[in-house]
Short mmCIF file of C-alpha atoms and ligand atoms in Angstrom, two decimals:
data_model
loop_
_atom_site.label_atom_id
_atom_site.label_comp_id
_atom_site.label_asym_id
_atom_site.label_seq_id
_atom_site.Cartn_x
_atom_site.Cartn_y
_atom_site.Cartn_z
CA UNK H 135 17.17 14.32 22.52
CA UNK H 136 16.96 16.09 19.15
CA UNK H 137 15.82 19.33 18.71
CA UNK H 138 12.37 19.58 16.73
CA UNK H 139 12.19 22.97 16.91
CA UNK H 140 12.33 24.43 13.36
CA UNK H 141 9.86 21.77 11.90
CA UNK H 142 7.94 22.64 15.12
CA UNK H 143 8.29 26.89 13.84
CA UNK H 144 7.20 25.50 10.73
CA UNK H 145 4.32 23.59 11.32
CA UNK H 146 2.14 26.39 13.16
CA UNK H 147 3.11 28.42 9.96
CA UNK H 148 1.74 25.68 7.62
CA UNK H 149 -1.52 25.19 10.27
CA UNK H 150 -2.46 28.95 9.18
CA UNK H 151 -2.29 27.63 5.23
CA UNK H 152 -2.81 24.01 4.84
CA UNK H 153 -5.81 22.53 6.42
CA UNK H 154 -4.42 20.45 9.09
CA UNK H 155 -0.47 21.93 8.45
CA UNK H 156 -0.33 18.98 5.89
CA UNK H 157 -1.09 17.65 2.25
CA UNK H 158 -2.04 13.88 3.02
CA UNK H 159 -4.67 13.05 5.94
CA UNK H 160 -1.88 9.94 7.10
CA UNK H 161 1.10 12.69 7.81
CA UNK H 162 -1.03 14.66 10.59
CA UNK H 163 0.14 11.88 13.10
CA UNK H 164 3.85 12.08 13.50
CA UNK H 165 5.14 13.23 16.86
CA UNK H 166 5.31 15.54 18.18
CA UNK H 167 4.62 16.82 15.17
CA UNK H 168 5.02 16.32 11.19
CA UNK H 169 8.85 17.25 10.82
CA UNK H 170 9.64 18.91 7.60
CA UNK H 171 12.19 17.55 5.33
CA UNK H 172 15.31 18.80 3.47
CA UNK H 173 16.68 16.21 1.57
CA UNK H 174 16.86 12.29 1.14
CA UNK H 175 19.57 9.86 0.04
CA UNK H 176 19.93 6.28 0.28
CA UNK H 177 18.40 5.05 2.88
CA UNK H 178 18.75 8.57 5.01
CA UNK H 179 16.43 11.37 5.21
CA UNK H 180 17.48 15.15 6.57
CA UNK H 181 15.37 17.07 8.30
CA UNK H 182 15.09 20.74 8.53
CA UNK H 183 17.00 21.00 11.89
CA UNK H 184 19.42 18.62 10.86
CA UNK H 185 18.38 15.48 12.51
CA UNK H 186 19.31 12.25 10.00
CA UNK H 187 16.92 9.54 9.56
CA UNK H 188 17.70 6.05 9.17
CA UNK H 189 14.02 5.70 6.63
CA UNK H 190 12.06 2.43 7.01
CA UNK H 191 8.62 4.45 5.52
CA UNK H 192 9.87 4.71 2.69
CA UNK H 193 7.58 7.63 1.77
CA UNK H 194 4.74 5.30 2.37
CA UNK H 195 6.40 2.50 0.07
CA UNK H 196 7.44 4.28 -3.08
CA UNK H 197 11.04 4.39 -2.36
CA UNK H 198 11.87 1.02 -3.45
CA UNK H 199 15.36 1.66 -4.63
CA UNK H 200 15.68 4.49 -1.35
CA UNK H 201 15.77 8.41 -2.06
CA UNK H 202 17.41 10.31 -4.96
CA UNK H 203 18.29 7.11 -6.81
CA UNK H 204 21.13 8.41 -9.60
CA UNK H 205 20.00 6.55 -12.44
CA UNK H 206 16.07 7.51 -11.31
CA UNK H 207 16.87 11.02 -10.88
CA UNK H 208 19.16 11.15 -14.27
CA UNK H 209 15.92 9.68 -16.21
CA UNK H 210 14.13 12.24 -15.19
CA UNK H 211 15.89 15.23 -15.74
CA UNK H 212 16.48 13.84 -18.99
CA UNK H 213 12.92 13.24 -20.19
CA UNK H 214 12.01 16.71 -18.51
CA UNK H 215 14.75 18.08 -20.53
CA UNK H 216 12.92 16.92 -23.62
CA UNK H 217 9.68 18.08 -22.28
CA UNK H 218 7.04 17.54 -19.46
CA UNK H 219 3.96 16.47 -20.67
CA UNK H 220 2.94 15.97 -24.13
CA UNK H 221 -0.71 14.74 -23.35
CA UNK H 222 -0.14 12.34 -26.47
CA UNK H 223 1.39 9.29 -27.08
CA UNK H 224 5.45 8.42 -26.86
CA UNK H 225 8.17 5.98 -27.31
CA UNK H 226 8.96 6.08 -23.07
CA UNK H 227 5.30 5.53 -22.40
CA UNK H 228 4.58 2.44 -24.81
CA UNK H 229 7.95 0.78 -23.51
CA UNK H 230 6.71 1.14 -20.30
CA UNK H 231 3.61 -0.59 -21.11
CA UNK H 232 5.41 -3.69 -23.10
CA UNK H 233 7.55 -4.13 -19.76
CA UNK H 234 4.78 -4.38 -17.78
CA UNK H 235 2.89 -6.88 -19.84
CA UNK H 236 5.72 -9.20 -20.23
CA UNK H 237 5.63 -8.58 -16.40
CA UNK H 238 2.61 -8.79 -14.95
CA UNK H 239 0.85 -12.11 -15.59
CA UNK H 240 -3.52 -10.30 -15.86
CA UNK H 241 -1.97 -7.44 -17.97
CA UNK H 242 -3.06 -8.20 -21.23
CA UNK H 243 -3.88 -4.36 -21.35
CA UNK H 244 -3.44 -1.46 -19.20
CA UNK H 245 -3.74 2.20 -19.06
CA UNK H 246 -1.80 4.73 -17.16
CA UNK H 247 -3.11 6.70 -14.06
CA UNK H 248 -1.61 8.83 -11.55
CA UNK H 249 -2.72 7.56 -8.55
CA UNK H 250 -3.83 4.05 -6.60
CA UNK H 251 -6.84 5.68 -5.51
CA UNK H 252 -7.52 6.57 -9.31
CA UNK H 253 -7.03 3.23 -10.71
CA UNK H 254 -8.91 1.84 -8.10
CA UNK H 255 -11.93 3.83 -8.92
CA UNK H 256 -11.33 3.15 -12.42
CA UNK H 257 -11.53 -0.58 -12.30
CA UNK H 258 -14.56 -0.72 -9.98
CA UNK H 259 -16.04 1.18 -12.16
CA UNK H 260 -14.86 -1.29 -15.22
CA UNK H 261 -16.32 -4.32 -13.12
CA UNK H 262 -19.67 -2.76 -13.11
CA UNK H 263 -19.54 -2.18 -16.62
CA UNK H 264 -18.95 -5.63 -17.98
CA UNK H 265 -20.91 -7.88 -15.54
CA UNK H 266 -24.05 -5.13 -15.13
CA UNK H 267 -23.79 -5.65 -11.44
CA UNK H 268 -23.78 -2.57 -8.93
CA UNK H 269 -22.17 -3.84 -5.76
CA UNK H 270 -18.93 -5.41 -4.64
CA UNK H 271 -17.34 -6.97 -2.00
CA UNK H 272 -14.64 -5.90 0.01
CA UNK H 273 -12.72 -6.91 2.89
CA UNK H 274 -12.77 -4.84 6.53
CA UNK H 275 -9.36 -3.46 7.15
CA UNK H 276 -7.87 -3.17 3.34
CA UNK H 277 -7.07 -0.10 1.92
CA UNK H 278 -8.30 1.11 -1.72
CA UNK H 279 -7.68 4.95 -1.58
CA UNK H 280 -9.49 7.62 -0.27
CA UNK H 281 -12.29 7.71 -3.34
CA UNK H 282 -16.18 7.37 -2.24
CA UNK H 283 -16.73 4.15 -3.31
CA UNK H 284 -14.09 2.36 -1.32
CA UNK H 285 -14.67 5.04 1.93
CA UNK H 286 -16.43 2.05 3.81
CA UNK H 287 -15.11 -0.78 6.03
CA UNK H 288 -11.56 0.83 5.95
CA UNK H 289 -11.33 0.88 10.06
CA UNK H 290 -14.18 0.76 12.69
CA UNK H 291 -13.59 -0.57 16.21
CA UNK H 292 -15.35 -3.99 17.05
CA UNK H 293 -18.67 -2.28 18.05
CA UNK H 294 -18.61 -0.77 15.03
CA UNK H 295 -18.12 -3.72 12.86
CA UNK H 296 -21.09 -5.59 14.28
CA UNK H 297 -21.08 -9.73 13.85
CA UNK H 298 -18.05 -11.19 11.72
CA UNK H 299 -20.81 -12.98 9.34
CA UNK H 300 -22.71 -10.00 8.55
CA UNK H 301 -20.86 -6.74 9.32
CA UNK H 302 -21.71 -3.43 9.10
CA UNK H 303 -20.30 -1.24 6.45
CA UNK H 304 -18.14 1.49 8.46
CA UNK H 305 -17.82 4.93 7.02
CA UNK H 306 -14.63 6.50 6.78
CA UNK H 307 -15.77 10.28 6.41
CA UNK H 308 -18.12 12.84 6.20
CA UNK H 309 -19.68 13.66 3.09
CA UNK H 310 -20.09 10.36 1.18
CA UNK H 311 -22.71 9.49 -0.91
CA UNK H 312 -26.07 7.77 1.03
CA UNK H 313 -25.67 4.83 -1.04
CA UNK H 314 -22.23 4.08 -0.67
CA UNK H 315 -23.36 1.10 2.16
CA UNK H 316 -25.41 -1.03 0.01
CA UNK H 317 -22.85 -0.62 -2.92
CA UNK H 318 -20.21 -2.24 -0.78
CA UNK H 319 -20.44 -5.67 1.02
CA UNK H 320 -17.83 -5.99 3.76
CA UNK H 321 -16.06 -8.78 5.46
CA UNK H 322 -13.27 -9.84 7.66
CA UNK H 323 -10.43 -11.04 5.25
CA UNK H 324 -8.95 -14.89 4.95
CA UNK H 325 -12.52 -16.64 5.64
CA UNK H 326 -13.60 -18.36 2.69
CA UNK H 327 -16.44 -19.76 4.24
CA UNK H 328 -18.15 -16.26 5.14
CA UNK H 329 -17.43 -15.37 1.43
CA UNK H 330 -18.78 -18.86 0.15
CA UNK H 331 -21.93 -17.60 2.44
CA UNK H 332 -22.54 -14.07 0.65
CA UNK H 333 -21.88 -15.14 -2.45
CA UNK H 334 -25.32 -17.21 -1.73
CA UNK H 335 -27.04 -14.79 -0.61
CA UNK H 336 -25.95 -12.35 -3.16
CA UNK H 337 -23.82 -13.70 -5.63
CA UNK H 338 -25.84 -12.24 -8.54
CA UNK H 339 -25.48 -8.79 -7.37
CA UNK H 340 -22.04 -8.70 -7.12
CA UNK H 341 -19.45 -6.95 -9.98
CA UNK H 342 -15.91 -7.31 -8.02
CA UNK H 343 -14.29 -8.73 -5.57
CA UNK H 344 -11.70 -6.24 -4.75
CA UNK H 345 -8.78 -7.29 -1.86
CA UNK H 346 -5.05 -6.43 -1.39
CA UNK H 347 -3.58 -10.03 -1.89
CA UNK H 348 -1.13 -9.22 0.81
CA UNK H 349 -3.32 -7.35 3.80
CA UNK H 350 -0.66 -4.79 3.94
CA UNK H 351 -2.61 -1.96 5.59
CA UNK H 352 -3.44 -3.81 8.60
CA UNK H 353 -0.98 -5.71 10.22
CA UNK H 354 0.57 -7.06 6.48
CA UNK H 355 -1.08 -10.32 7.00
CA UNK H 356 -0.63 -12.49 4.08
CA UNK H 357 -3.23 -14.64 2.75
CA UNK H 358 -4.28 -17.91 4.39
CA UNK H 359 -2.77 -21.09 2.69
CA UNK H 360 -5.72 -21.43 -0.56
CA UNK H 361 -7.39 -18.02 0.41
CA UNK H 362 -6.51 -16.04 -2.94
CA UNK H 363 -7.59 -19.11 -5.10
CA UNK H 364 -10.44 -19.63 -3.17
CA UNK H 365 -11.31 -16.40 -4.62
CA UNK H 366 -10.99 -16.56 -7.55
CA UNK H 367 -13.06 -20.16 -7.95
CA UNK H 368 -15.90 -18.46 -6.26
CA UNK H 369 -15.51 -15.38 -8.90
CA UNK H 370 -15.54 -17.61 -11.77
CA UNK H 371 -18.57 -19.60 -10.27
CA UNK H 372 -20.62 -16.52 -9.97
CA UNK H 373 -19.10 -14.59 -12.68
CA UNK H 374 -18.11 -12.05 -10.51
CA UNK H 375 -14.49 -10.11 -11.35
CA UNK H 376 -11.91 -10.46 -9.09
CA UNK H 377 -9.59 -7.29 -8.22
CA UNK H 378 -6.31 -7.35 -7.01
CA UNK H 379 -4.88 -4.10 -4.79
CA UNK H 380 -0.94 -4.70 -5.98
CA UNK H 381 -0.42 -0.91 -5.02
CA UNK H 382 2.35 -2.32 -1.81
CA UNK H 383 2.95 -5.86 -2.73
CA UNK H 384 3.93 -4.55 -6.97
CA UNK H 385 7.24 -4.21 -7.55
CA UNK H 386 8.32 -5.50 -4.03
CA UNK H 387 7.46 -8.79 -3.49
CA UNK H 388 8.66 -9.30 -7.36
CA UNK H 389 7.91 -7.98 -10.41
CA UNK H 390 4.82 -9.75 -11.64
CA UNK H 391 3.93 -8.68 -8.10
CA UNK H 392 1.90 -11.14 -5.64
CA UNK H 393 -0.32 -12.61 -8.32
CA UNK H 394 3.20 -14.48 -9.33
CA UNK H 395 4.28 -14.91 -5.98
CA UNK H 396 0.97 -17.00 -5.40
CA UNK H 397 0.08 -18.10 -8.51
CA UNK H 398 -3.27 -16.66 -8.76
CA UNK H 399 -4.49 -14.64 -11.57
CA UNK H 400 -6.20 -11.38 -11.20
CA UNK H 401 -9.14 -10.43 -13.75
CA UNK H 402 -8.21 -6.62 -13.35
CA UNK H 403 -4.93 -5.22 -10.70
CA UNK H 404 -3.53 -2.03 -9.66
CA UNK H 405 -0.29 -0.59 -9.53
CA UNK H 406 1.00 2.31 -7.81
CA UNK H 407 3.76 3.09 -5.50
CA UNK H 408 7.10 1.43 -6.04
CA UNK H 409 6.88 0.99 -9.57
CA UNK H 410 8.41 4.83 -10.07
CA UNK H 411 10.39 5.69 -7.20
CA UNK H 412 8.13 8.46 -5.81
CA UNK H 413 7.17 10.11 -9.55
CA UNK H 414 3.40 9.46 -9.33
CA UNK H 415 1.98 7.01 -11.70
CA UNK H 416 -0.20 4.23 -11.17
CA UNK H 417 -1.20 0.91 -13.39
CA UNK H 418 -4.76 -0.21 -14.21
CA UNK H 419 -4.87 -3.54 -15.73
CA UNK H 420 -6.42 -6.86 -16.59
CA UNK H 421 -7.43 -9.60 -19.07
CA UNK H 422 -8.66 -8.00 -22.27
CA UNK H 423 -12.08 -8.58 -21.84
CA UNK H 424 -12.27 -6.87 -18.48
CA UNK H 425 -9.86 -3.76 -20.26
CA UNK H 426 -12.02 -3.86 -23.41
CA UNK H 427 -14.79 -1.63 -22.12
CA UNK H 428 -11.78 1.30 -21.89
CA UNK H 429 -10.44 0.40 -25.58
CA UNK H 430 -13.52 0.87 -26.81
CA UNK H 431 -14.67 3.72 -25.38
CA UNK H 432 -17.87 2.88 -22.79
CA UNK H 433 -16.03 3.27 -19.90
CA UNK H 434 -14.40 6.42 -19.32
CA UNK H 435 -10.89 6.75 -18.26
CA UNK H 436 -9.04 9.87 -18.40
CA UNK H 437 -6.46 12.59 -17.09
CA UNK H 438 -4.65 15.35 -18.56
CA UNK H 439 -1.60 14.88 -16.04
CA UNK H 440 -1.69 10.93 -17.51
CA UNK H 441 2.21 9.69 -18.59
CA UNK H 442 4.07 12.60 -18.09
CA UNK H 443 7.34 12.13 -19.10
CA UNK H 444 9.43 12.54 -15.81
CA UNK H 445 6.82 9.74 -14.33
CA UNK H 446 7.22 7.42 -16.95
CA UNK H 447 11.24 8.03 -17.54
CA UNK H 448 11.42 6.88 -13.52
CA UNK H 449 8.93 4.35 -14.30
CA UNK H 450 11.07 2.74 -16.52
CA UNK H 451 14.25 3.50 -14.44
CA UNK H 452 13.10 1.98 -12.16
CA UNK H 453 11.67 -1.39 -13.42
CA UNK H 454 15.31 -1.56 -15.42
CA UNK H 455 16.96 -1.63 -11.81
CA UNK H 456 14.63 -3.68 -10.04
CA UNK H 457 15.10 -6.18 -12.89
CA UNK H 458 18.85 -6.12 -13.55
CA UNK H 459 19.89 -6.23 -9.98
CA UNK H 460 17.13 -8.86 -9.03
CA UNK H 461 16.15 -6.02 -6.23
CA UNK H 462 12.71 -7.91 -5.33
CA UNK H 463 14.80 -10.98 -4.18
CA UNK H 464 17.44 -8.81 -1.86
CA UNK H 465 14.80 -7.34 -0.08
CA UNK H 466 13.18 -10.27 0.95
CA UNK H 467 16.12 -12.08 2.31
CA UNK H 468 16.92 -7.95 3.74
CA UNK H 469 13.86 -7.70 5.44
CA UNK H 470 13.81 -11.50 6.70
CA UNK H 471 16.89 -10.62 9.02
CA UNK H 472 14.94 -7.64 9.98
CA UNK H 473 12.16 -9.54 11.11
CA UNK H 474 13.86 -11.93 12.50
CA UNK H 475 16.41 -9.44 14.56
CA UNK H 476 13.39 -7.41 15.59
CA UNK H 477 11.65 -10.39 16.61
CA UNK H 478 14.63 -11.56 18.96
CA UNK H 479 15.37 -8.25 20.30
CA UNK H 480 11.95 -8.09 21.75
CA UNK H 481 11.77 -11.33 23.15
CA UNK H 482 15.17 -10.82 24.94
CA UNK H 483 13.40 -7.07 26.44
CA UNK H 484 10.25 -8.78 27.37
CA UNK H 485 7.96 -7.15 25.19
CA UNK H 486 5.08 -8.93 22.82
CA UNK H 487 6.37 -7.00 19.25
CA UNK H 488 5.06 -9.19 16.85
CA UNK H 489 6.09 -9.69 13.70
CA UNK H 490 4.57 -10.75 10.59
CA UNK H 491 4.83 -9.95 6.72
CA UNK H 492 6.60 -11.13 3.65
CA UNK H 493 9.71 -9.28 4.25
CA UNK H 494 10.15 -6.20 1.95
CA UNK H 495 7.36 -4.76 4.00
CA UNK H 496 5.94 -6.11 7.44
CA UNK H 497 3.80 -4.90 10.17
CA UNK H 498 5.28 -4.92 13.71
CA UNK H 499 2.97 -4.29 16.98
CA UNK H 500 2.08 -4.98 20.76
CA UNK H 501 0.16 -7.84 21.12
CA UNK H 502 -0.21 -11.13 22.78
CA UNK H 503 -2.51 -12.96 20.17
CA UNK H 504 -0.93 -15.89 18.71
CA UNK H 505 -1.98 -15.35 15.43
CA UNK H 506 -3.37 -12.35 13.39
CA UNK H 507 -5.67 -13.43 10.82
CA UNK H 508 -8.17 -10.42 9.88
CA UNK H 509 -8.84 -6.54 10.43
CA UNK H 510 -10.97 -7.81 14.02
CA UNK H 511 -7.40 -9.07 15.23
CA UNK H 512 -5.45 -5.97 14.20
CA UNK H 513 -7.66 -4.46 17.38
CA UNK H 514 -5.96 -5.89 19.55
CA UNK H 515 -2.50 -4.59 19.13
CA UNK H 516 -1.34 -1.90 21.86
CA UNK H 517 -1.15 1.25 19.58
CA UNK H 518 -0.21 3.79 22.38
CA UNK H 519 2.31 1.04 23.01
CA UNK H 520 3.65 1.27 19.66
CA UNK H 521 3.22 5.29 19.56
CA UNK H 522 5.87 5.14 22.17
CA UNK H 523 8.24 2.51 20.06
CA UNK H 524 8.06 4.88 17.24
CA UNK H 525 9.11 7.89 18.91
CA UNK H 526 12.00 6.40 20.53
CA UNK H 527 13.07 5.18 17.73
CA UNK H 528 12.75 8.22 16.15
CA UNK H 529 15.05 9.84 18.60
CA UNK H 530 17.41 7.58 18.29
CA UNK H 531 17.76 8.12 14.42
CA UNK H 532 14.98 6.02 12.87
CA UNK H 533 11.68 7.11 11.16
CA UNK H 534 8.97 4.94 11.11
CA UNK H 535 5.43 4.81 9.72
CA UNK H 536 3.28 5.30 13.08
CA UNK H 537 0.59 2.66 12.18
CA UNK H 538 3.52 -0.31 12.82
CA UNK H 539 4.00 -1.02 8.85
CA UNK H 540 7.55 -1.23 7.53
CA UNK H 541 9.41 -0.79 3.95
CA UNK H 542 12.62 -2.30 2.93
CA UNK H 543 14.92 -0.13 0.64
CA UNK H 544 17.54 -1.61 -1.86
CA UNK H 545 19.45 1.41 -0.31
CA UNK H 546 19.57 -0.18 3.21
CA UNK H 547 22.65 -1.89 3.67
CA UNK H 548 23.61 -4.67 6.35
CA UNK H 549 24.95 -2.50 8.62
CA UNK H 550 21.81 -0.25 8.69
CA UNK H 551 19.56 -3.39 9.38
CA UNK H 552 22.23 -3.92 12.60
CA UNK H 553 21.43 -0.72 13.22
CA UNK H 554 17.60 -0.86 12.94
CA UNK H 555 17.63 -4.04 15.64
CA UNK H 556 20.10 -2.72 17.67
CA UNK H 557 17.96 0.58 18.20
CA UNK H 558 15.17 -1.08 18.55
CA UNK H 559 16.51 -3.43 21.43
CA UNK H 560 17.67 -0.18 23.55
CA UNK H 561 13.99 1.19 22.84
CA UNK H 562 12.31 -1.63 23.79
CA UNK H 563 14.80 -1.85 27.22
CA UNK H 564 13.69 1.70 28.11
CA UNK H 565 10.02 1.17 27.83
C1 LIG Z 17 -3.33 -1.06 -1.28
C2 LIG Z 17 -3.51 0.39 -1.61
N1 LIG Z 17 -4.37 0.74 -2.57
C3 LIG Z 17 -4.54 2.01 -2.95
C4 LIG Z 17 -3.85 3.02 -2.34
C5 LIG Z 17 -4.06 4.43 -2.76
O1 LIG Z 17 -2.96 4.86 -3.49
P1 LIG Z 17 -2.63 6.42 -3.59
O2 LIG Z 17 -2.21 6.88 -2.24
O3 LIG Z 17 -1.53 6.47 -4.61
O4 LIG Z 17 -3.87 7.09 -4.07
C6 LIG Z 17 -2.93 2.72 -1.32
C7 LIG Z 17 -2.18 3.77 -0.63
O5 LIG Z 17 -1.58 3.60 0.39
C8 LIG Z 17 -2.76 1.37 -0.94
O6 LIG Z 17 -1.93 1.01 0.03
#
């Protein structure tokens, strides 16, 4: 067993200063308790008593190329050399921004954010503006950052949800505005039929359709065959704007992210996570039209932290990699064996683990369902049964993210995928 002990010194010292002992509401729930962390590199992370992780969270998904990436880490101490933050304009940022629109097949134009929960906000907020419309639609289960406007219909157990065709809006916290419930629509996800119905009943007060085109947050279920377009013909019937969430499926499933893996084109899409290795920078973007409301000046975007220069040196060191080494196409066929080891170790310990995803990120739980279509599904996994997965797996050497989702690296290496299913198989033996 390893010894937690100094993280566990540490934590009741960061309890008396951090609400909660931590910085981000999603690390309160490692066990036994958040670990603290000394250094990463490749696909291993140290912690403070020495244990060595074999990483499948990735951070939460940034660390597309793994941790402490040299020619990442050399970008950056070479645009901090030349200065931090210049809160003007320069040559890094605008390459930056022509790589990304010869990438990305909506980005016509784009600004620079810090975070996904920023550029969310900021193209919500853009919808309204050009079609006049106050509400949008969103789908239970997805994930769209922690802002107020998308604090609704992010979990909720099946009482809570109330009927699949007309659901009630769930609130995620305390403290949200009183209208935030009419403003957002919710429904379960891959049903273009229940969509087809609201869009009658309230197609004209809709400005967005906002969805992750890969569910990632919830069991990484990807869309039905048709789904995504689906969308889109009922936005351009009702002249609604359709959103995509790229913030997990950017720079991982490929590089014009999954509007090029399906073919579908976004209006406006967000970018976040991957695309800089951990420096934090995020992507709003879109068809001119839907951008135009920024250029000109009647919808507000702003933020004195926005392209700092280490963020946008990664940026680009990043994308450069991803590109030249065709990174995007080695972690699918990666995290394909992964799936497909994890899926036979389980079957040969006698344990339900499903396993679904795209590959560079999947979602792996407890449950006997034969499919897992929607948020309502996701309810059915066994989470203490996975609680107990991810803790023997964590020591045996492996960190995973507790909620079942994981990353692919371009740092892991064929020998640490072995690893990862051979692990898993002795966990699954000793439940
Ligand atoms: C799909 C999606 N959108 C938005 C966000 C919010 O991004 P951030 O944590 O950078 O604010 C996340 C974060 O996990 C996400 O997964």
């Amino acid at each position: 067993m390893p010894n937690y002990e100094k993280s566990r010194e540490l934590y009741e010292r960061a309890c008396r200063v951090l609400a909660g002992g931590v910085a981000s509401e999603f690390r309160k729930f490692s066990a036994p308790h958040p670990l603290f962390y000394v250094s990463g590199s490749g696909s291993r992370l140290t912690d403070v008593d020495g244990n060595v992780y074999l990483d499948f969270t990735l951070s939460q998904g940034p660390l597309v190329l793994g941790h402490s990436h040299p020619e990442v880490l050399s970008a950056v101490q070479q645009a901090s050399a030349a200065g931090q933050l210049y809160a003007g304009q320069h040559l890094q940022e605008l390459e930056l921004a022509e790589s990304l629109q010869r990438l990305i097949p909506c980005a016509e134009l784009l600004r620079f954010s810090l975070s996904g929960s920023e550029a969310d906000h900021a193209v919500l907020r853009l919808a309204r503006a050009v079609t006049g419309r106050n509400r949008f639609l969103r789908f239970e289960g997805h994930y769209h950052g922690w802002f107020d406007n998308v604090a609704v219909g992010v979990g909720g157990t099946l009482a809570d949800l109330g009927p699949r065709d007309n659901p009630t809006p769930v609130r995620w916290s305390q403290g949200l505005p009183a209208q935030i419930e009419h403003e957002s629509l919710v429904l379960p996800w891959n049903d273009l039929e229940l969509v087809e119905q609201a869009f009658a009943r309230h197609g004209n007060e809709l400005a967005a359709v906002i969805t992750e085109p890969v569910m990632c947050n919830n069991g990484c279920i990807p869309p039905e065959p048709g789904f995504l377009r689906g969308l889109r013909d009922i936005c351009d019937r009702h002249g609604t704007v359709l959103i995509f969430d790229e913030v997990i499926t950017g720079f991982r499933t490929g590089l014009g992210g999954a509007q090029t893996l399906f073919g579908v084109t976004p209006d406006l899409a967000v970018f976040g996570k991957a695309m800089a290795s951990g420096y934090p920078i995020s992507v709003l973007t879109g068809k001119k039209k839907f951008m135009q409301p920024i250029a000109e000046g009647k919808v507000i975007h702003a933020g004195t932290m926005n392209s700092g220069n280490p963020s946008i040196a990664a940026a680009l060191a990043t994308l450069r990699v991803l590109e030249r080494d065709q990174i995007p196409e080695s972690l699918k066929a990666k995290g394909e064996l992964l799936m497909a080891g994890l899926a036979d170790v389980s079957q040969r310990a006698g344990h339900p683990l499903r396993i679904q995803g795209l590959g560079p990120m999947f979602h792996a739980g407890f449950t006997k369902l034969p499919a897992v279509r929607d948020y309502r599904d996701t309810l059915a996994y066994d989470k203490p049964a996975y609680a107990k997965f991810v803790v023997g797996m964590q020591d045996r050497g492996i960190r995973l993210i507790g909620r079942g989702l994981w990353y692919v690296s371009a740092a892991h290496s064929a020998d640490d995928i072995d690893q990862a299913i051979a692990t898993a198989y002795d966990v699954l033996k000793a439940m």
